Amino acid sequence: MSKKKLNNGLIKSFSKFFKKPFVKTVSLIIIAVTLSTVINSYYRNIQESIHKGIVSMYDIYPQIAEGLYEVNGWVLNGKSFDQERKAKQVIYENFSKVVVMSVFAPDNPELNGMSGRGTGFIVGVDDESATIVTNYHVIDAYLDQPDIFTVAIQTASEMWSYDAEIIGYDIITDVAVLKILKQDNEEWEPIEWGTNEDFAAGTPIIVIGHGMSMSWSSTQGHVVYKDRYGMRPYNLTMQLDAVVNQGNSGGPVFNDDGQVIGIVQSIYSPGRKVPGWDGVGMAISVDQVKRSVDYILSPQYDAKGYVPYVEFPFSLGSFKLPEVKDIEKEDRRYAYFDYPEPPVAAAGQPPIEKEKTVGELAGFEQGDILLEINGETIYNSFKVLRMTITAFPGDLWTVKVRRGEEEIEIEVAMREIDIKTLQDIIKKRGM
């Protein structure tokens, strides 16, 4: 056989081999993986070159440059690389949705030491008005003495102030909802809400507000901790390291997609008489903010007059490691029903009646191991706390427990907690 015929035969054999569906699929996968590996290895260099080209194009053909930027973002995920541009875009697109909140005593300047300045943001717009969210504590002086104090709002684009109407507020979450009326057919735009799923520890953030009365200042940082409990009763707060100061209260915290994921609430500054930026800022997480805002804007708020919360429904204990060490990690459940002994009455006194928890009334027994609530796996009592804070009275939970070798499901209705008790705790702490 000649060498030429041999080569042709080999070529035909390879051609037939690579035409087989399985071989074609495997070959395409290998090529894709190889290209992906090469691109990822040089991703930073590639993106730096692309962005330099786009920037230079902006000076000549801005529309073409914008198109290239969008294509690069879609094809090569270039927008994630360009953090600086994303931050600028969030600031420029949202600063006009942020407002100045002012509380002052127009007829009694001596009381202006009790007045203050804070931040708010637009969450809804219709033909006649805009709905605005801020902190309750920004406007509490007005709520306590409406005959003396006034609330005024300034926007970024108009040269005049607006009188604000208070729609409602939630002392527990420290949220207030207000309304201003249009005066000149203003073209306001609302912010975009995110969810608690849109951020985690390490998520880049942008804060827009009026810290230290420096109007429409923006600062950047990241989420330090997602669910910080204990800073306020019945709150899970976000800890952030973007600079915030007095005047930032009530301002929006944006992720780098331009979604509001929290509201600036306080700064933790134990070493100062007058709180200042010590590197620890706290914000109310978006799911809790939305819970309060949606309820305040609902007919239920008009009927009730406040935003309700529920009691922690169960008396729970937590297993220690030696008690669960022999169980596979993925199968461990740490929370179990643990009812304390009833208090003993003094000699000659009637027995002390103890109010039963929702869990006791529903029929959970001492030692029942908590497995699931509404189909969600429960590993420890902190998950129950999260669910309690966002629940409403009357919500039904389907709770699964292990009792001995048996798994049992019981339906439980959430019971409202005395709102005055919670409010008094917050007021005593000066929050």
XYZ file of C-alpha atoms in Angstrom:
431
model
C 0.000 0.000 0.000
C 1.308 3.409 -0.958
C 1.949 6.097 1.657
C -0.667 8.353 0.022
C -3.375 5.666 0.232
C -2.427 4.970 3.849
C -2.786 8.672 4.780
C -6.143 8.901 2.986
C -7.341 5.823 4.845
C -6.315 7.258 8.190
C -8.032 10.555 7.402
C -11.260 8.734 6.478
C -11.092 6.633 9.645
C -10.579 9.705 11.856
C -13.359 11.501 9.984
C -15.806 8.648 10.619
C -14.682 8.421 14.247
C -15.271 12.128 14.946
C -18.672 12.028 13.238
C -20.011 9.689 15.915
C -22.489 11.624 18.177
C -20.809 10.603 21.415
C -17.329 11.535 20.149
C -18.623 14.880 18.814
C -20.166 15.713 22.167
C -17.027 14.788 24.099
C -14.868 16.764 21.655
C -17.034 19.871 22.026
C -16.854 19.587 25.821
C -13.060 19.302 25.700
C -12.806 22.325 23.397
C -15.167 24.368 25.637
C -13.252 23.450 28.795
C -9.935 24.288 27.116
C -11.189 27.678 25.896
C -12.725 28.405 29.294
C -9.450 27.550 31.038
C -7.430 29.767 28.703
C -9.886 32.682 28.993
C -10.021 32.428 32.790
C -6.241 32.292 33.020
C -5.946 35.579 31.144
C -9.346 37.038 32.185
C -7.992 40.092 34.013
C -5.594 40.963 31.180
C -8.327 40.458 28.590
C -10.812 42.627 30.492
C -8.269 45.383 31.114
C -7.585 45.565 27.377
C -11.292 45.490 26.518
C -12.107 48.257 29.007
C -9.261 50.464 27.760
C -10.648 50.088 24.236
C -14.204 50.885 25.370
C -13.053 53.968 27.305
C -11.167 55.322 24.289
C -14.207 54.608 22.092
C -16.447 56.710 24.391
C -14.635 59.886 23.280
C -15.372 59.155 19.605
C -18.563 57.057 19.365
C -20.274 56.918 22.797
C -23.250 54.886 21.532
C -20.978 52.244 20.004
C -18.922 52.191 23.218
C -22.062 51.640 25.300
C -23.084 48.805 22.983
C -19.655 47.168 23.301
C -19.868 47.500 27.074
C -23.226 45.694 27.106
C -21.973 42.948 24.766
C -18.853 42.447 26.877
C -21.014 42.223 29.977
C -23.276 39.607 28.394
C -20.645 37.496 26.608
C -17.674 37.676 29.000
C -19.319 38.835 32.254
C -17.332 42.066 31.932
C -19.652 44.086 34.160
C -18.605 42.030 37.188
C -14.998 42.917 36.468
C -15.757 46.628 36.186
C -16.653 47.282 39.830
C -15.816 50.971 39.601
C -18.221 51.512 36.713
C -20.964 49.528 38.477
C -20.609 51.676 41.603
C -20.757 54.892 39.567
C -23.829 53.648 37.753
C -25.613 52.866 41.048
C -24.793 56.342 42.401
C -25.826 58.273 39.288
C -29.012 56.269 38.771
C -30.179 56.537 42.380
C -29.048 59.809 43.951
C -32.207 61.537 42.627
C -34.342 58.925 44.440
C -32.834 59.922 47.800
C -34.348 62.820 49.791
C -33.432 65.036 52.745
C -35.630 64.677 55.852
C -35.747 67.757 58.105
C -37.558 68.043 61.452
C -37.610 71.514 63.002
C -39.678 73.886 65.162
C -40.478 76.867 62.897
C -42.043 78.984 65.658
C -39.710 78.025 68.482
C -36.018 78.142 67.480
C -34.988 77.288 71.057
C -36.300 73.759 70.489
C -34.257 73.192 67.373
C -31.728 71.329 69.469
C -34.347 68.564 69.427
C -34.681 68.819 65.676
C -32.654 66.842 63.220
C -31.782 65.893 59.708
C -31.929 62.468 58.188
C -32.264 60.628 54.911
C -35.167 59.021 53.103
C -35.829 57.506 49.692
C -38.688 57.207 47.220
C -40.352 53.771 47.072
C -43.469 54.574 45.058
C -44.751 57.215 42.636
C -48.190 57.941 41.177
C -49.693 60.847 39.231
C -50.054 63.005 42.335
C -47.524 61.936 44.941
C -44.425 60.035 46.029
C -44.176 57.563 48.896
C -41.023 57.852 50.997
C -39.388 55.587 53.569
C -37.093 56.670 56.398
C -36.332 55.713 60.021
C -38.963 56.213 62.700
C -36.371 57.888 64.913
C -35.752 60.553 62.244
C -39.290 61.911 62.693
C -40.131 60.882 66.280
C -39.828 64.470 67.615
C -42.620 65.478 65.235
C -44.744 62.454 66.190
C -44.368 63.290 69.885
C -45.142 67.020 69.425
C -46.840 67.647 66.060
C -48.103 71.016 67.250
C -44.511 72.280 67.616
C -42.431 70.433 65.031
C -42.704 70.202 61.254
C -41.413 67.615 58.798
C -40.095 68.925 55.483
C -38.604 66.990 52.583
C -36.224 68.145 49.874
C -35.483 66.242 46.686
C -32.314 66.315 44.613
C -33.893 67.962 41.576
C -36.418 70.506 42.907
C -35.515 73.833 44.494
C -38.298 73.862 47.081
C -39.389 71.828 50.116
C -42.415 69.584 50.520
C -44.646 69.222 53.547
C -44.837 65.551 54.488
C -47.859 63.510 55.455
C -47.136 60.620 57.847
C -48.733 57.432 56.515
C -47.545 55.202 59.359
C -44.568 53.892 61.295
C -43.143 50.869 63.065
C -41.210 51.588 66.255
C -39.908 48.009 66.464
C -38.198 47.968 63.065
C -37.566 51.743 63.168
C -39.325 52.426 59.870
C -41.650 55.269 58.866
C -43.605 55.824 55.647
C -44.482 59.327 54.430
C -46.066 60.951 51.401
C -45.373 64.196 49.534
C -47.576 65.757 46.866
C -46.311 66.885 43.466
C -46.247 70.619 42.870
C -44.971 70.860 39.301
C -45.650 67.506 37.618
C -42.323 66.200 38.938
C -40.902 63.097 37.248
C -39.799 61.102 40.280
C -38.661 57.494 40.121
C -38.779 54.851 42.878
C -35.892 52.686 44.028
C -35.749 48.977 43.233
C -36.106 46.656 46.210
C -33.777 43.698 46.663
C -34.276 40.754 49.021
C -32.234 39.138 51.765
C -31.109 36.642 49.130
C -29.393 39.458 47.189
C -26.572 39.975 49.687
C -24.241 38.120 52.008
C -21.098 38.850 53.993
C -18.661 40.393 51.511
C -21.281 41.868 49.153
C -20.108 45.300 47.860
C -22.445 48.125 48.930
C -23.036 51.820 48.227
C -24.688 54.138 50.763
C -26.259 57.431 49.669
C -27.296 59.947 52.309
C -26.582 63.143 54.186
C -24.048 62.197 56.857
C -22.864 65.141 58.967
C -25.298 67.288 56.908
C -23.160 66.749 53.795
C -26.041 66.404 51.341
C -26.101 63.520 48.870
C -22.804 61.995 49.902
C -22.019 58.466 48.778
C -19.752 55.991 50.521
C -18.756 52.451 49.640
C -17.854 49.301 51.528
C -19.166 45.799 51.996
C -21.520 43.769 54.163
C -19.553 42.681 57.220
C -22.238 40.465 58.780
C -25.684 39.556 57.486
C -27.897 38.815 60.512
C -26.556 40.547 63.610
C -28.969 39.841 66.479
C -29.116 41.700 69.787
C -28.425 45.261 68.615
C -32.205 45.892 68.703
C -35.038 43.748 70.055
C -36.821 41.714 67.379
C -34.412 42.850 64.678
C -31.877 41.078 62.505
C -29.560 43.818 61.314
C -26.868 44.068 58.674
C -23.421 45.207 59.805
C -21.579 47.321 57.246
C -18.260 49.123 56.966
C -19.277 51.884 54.532
C -18.882 55.220 56.341
C -22.159 56.430 57.897
C -22.720 59.236 60.394
C -25.521 61.264 61.929
C -27.706 62.346 59.032
C -27.373 59.008 57.220
C -30.215 57.512 59.281
C -33.028 56.304 57.051
C -30.830 56.183 53.959
C -30.725 53.331 51.459
C -27.985 50.705 51.301
C -27.571 49.510 47.701
C -25.881 46.399 46.366
C -23.882 46.806 43.168
C -26.932 45.888 41.083
C -28.650 49.040 42.351
C -31.124 47.229 44.604
C -31.908 48.482 48.113
C -30.906 45.743 50.548
C -31.182 47.716 53.787
C -31.745 51.036 55.556
C -29.027 52.717 57.609
C -30.231 52.642 61.218
C -27.399 53.380 63.651
C -23.687 53.498 64.337
C -22.065 51.576 67.143
C -19.756 53.999 68.889
C -19.284 53.016 72.556
C -16.207 55.201 73.137
C -17.906 58.533 72.408
C -20.551 60.648 74.113
C -21.708 61.838 70.710
C -21.740 58.817 68.366
C -19.332 59.048 65.453
C -17.992 56.712 62.812
C -15.945 54.009 64.510
C -16.119 51.494 61.676
C -19.339 49.751 62.714
C -22.579 50.738 61.003
C -25.880 48.915 61.350
C -28.707 48.718 58.807
C -32.150 47.146 58.885
C -32.243 44.240 56.447
C -34.522 44.637 53.447
C -36.937 41.765 54.178
C -37.789 43.246 57.563
C -38.097 46.750 56.081
C -40.407 45.469 53.352
C -42.522 43.602 55.901
C -43.171 46.845 57.802
C -43.603 49.069 54.728
C -46.046 46.696 53.020
C -48.108 46.372 56.204
C -48.190 50.152 56.777
C -49.457 50.639 53.221
C -52.166 47.995 53.687
C -55.755 48.441 55.000
C -54.817 46.266 58.016
C -52.597 49.043 59.367
C -55.456 51.552 59.315
C -57.572 49.125 61.332
C -54.871 48.120 63.820
C -52.814 51.299 64.155
C -49.449 49.530 64.440
C -47.378 46.762 62.841
C -47.910 43.514 64.823
C -45.351 40.877 65.774
C -45.634 37.350 67.137
C -44.339 35.675 70.255
C -41.418 33.302 69.977
C -43.651 30.227 69.789
C -41.563 27.507 71.398
C -39.526 26.864 74.505
C -36.375 25.343 73.015
C -33.147 23.914 74.312
C -30.004 23.129 72.351
C -28.089 19.849 72.328
C -24.437 20.016 73.249
C -21.829 18.382 71.031
C -21.343 15.209 73.133
C -25.078 14.541 72.796
C -25.008 14.555 68.975
C -21.412 13.579 68.266
C -22.337 10.067 67.113
C -24.804 11.416 64.516
C -23.610 12.255 60.999
C -23.107 16.032 60.690
C -25.693 16.463 57.935
C -28.287 14.636 60.061
C -27.738 16.559 63.296
C -30.549 18.692 64.704
C -29.664 20.816 67.705
C -33.025 22.299 68.782
C -35.429 20.372 70.994
C -38.482 21.280 73.074
C -37.437 22.043 76.614
C -40.016 23.195 79.138
C -38.679 24.704 82.364
C -40.051 23.553 85.671
C -42.998 25.708 86.826
C -42.158 28.169 89.617
C -42.853 26.897 93.126
C -45.279 28.953 95.208
C -44.426 29.933 98.748
C -45.839 27.799 101.539
C -49.545 28.363 101.987
C -49.847 30.254 98.663
C -51.864 29.040 95.643
C -49.924 27.484 92.750
C -48.354 29.981 90.334
C -50.075 29.879 86.978
C -47.645 30.032 84.075
C -48.881 31.046 80.627
C -48.288 28.252 78.171
C -46.341 28.823 74.976
C -47.883 28.217 71.572
C -45.822 25.040 71.380
C -47.192 23.666 74.664
C -50.770 24.432 73.633
C -50.212 22.729 70.266
C -49.131 19.511 71.949
C -45.339 19.378 71.610
C -43.766 17.357 74.367
C -40.578 17.602 76.399
C -37.659 16.295 74.343
C -39.339 16.481 70.912
C -36.570 17.200 68.367
C -37.374 20.013 65.908
C -36.879 18.891 62.282
C -38.778 21.194 59.903
C -41.042 24.242 59.721
C -43.137 24.643 56.576
C -40.864 22.192 54.780
C -37.634 24.048 55.687
C -35.008 22.070 57.590
C -34.318 23.501 61.050
C -30.832 22.890 62.406
C -30.948 25.243 65.392
C -33.217 27.715 67.187
C -31.720 30.756 65.385
C -33.616 29.770 62.236
C -36.824 29.779 64.299
C -35.965 33.281 65.518
C -35.575 34.509 61.918
C -38.949 33.068 60.976
C -40.600 34.500 64.097
C -39.420 38.048 63.407
C -40.988 38.106 59.930
C -44.174 36.171 60.817
C -47.603 37.713 61.404
C -50.229 36.770 63.996
C -52.417 33.999 62.639
C -49.750 32.590 60.304
C -49.897 28.801 60.240
C -46.711 26.783 60.617
C -46.565 23.088 59.845
C -43.965 21.822 62.308
C -42.323 18.412 62.042
C -40.659 16.860 65.106
C -39.090 13.550 65.997
C -40.573 11.929 69.078
C -38.681 8.750 69.866
C -38.611 6.807 66.598
C -41.656 8.559 65.187
C -41.903 11.730 63.065
C -44.962 13.880 63.808
C -46.404 16.950 62.086
C -48.442 19.513 64.021
C -50.025 22.710 62.679
C -49.405 25.771 64.847
C -51.016 29.247 64.666
C -48.751 32.163 65.580
C -49.875 34.317 68.526
C -49.430 38.087 68.704
C -46.993 39.516 71.220
C -47.994 42.517 73.329
C -46.748 45.417 71.197
C -46.464 47.746 74.195
C -43.967 45.388 75.825
C -41.694 45.593 72.783
C -42.110 49.346 72.426
C -41.294 49.928 76.099
C -38.080 47.884 75.807
C -36.946 49.987 72.844
C -37.830 53.289 74.524
C -36.038 52.316 77.750
C -32.901 51.535 75.761
C -33.175 54.906 73.988
C -33.307 53.285 70.550
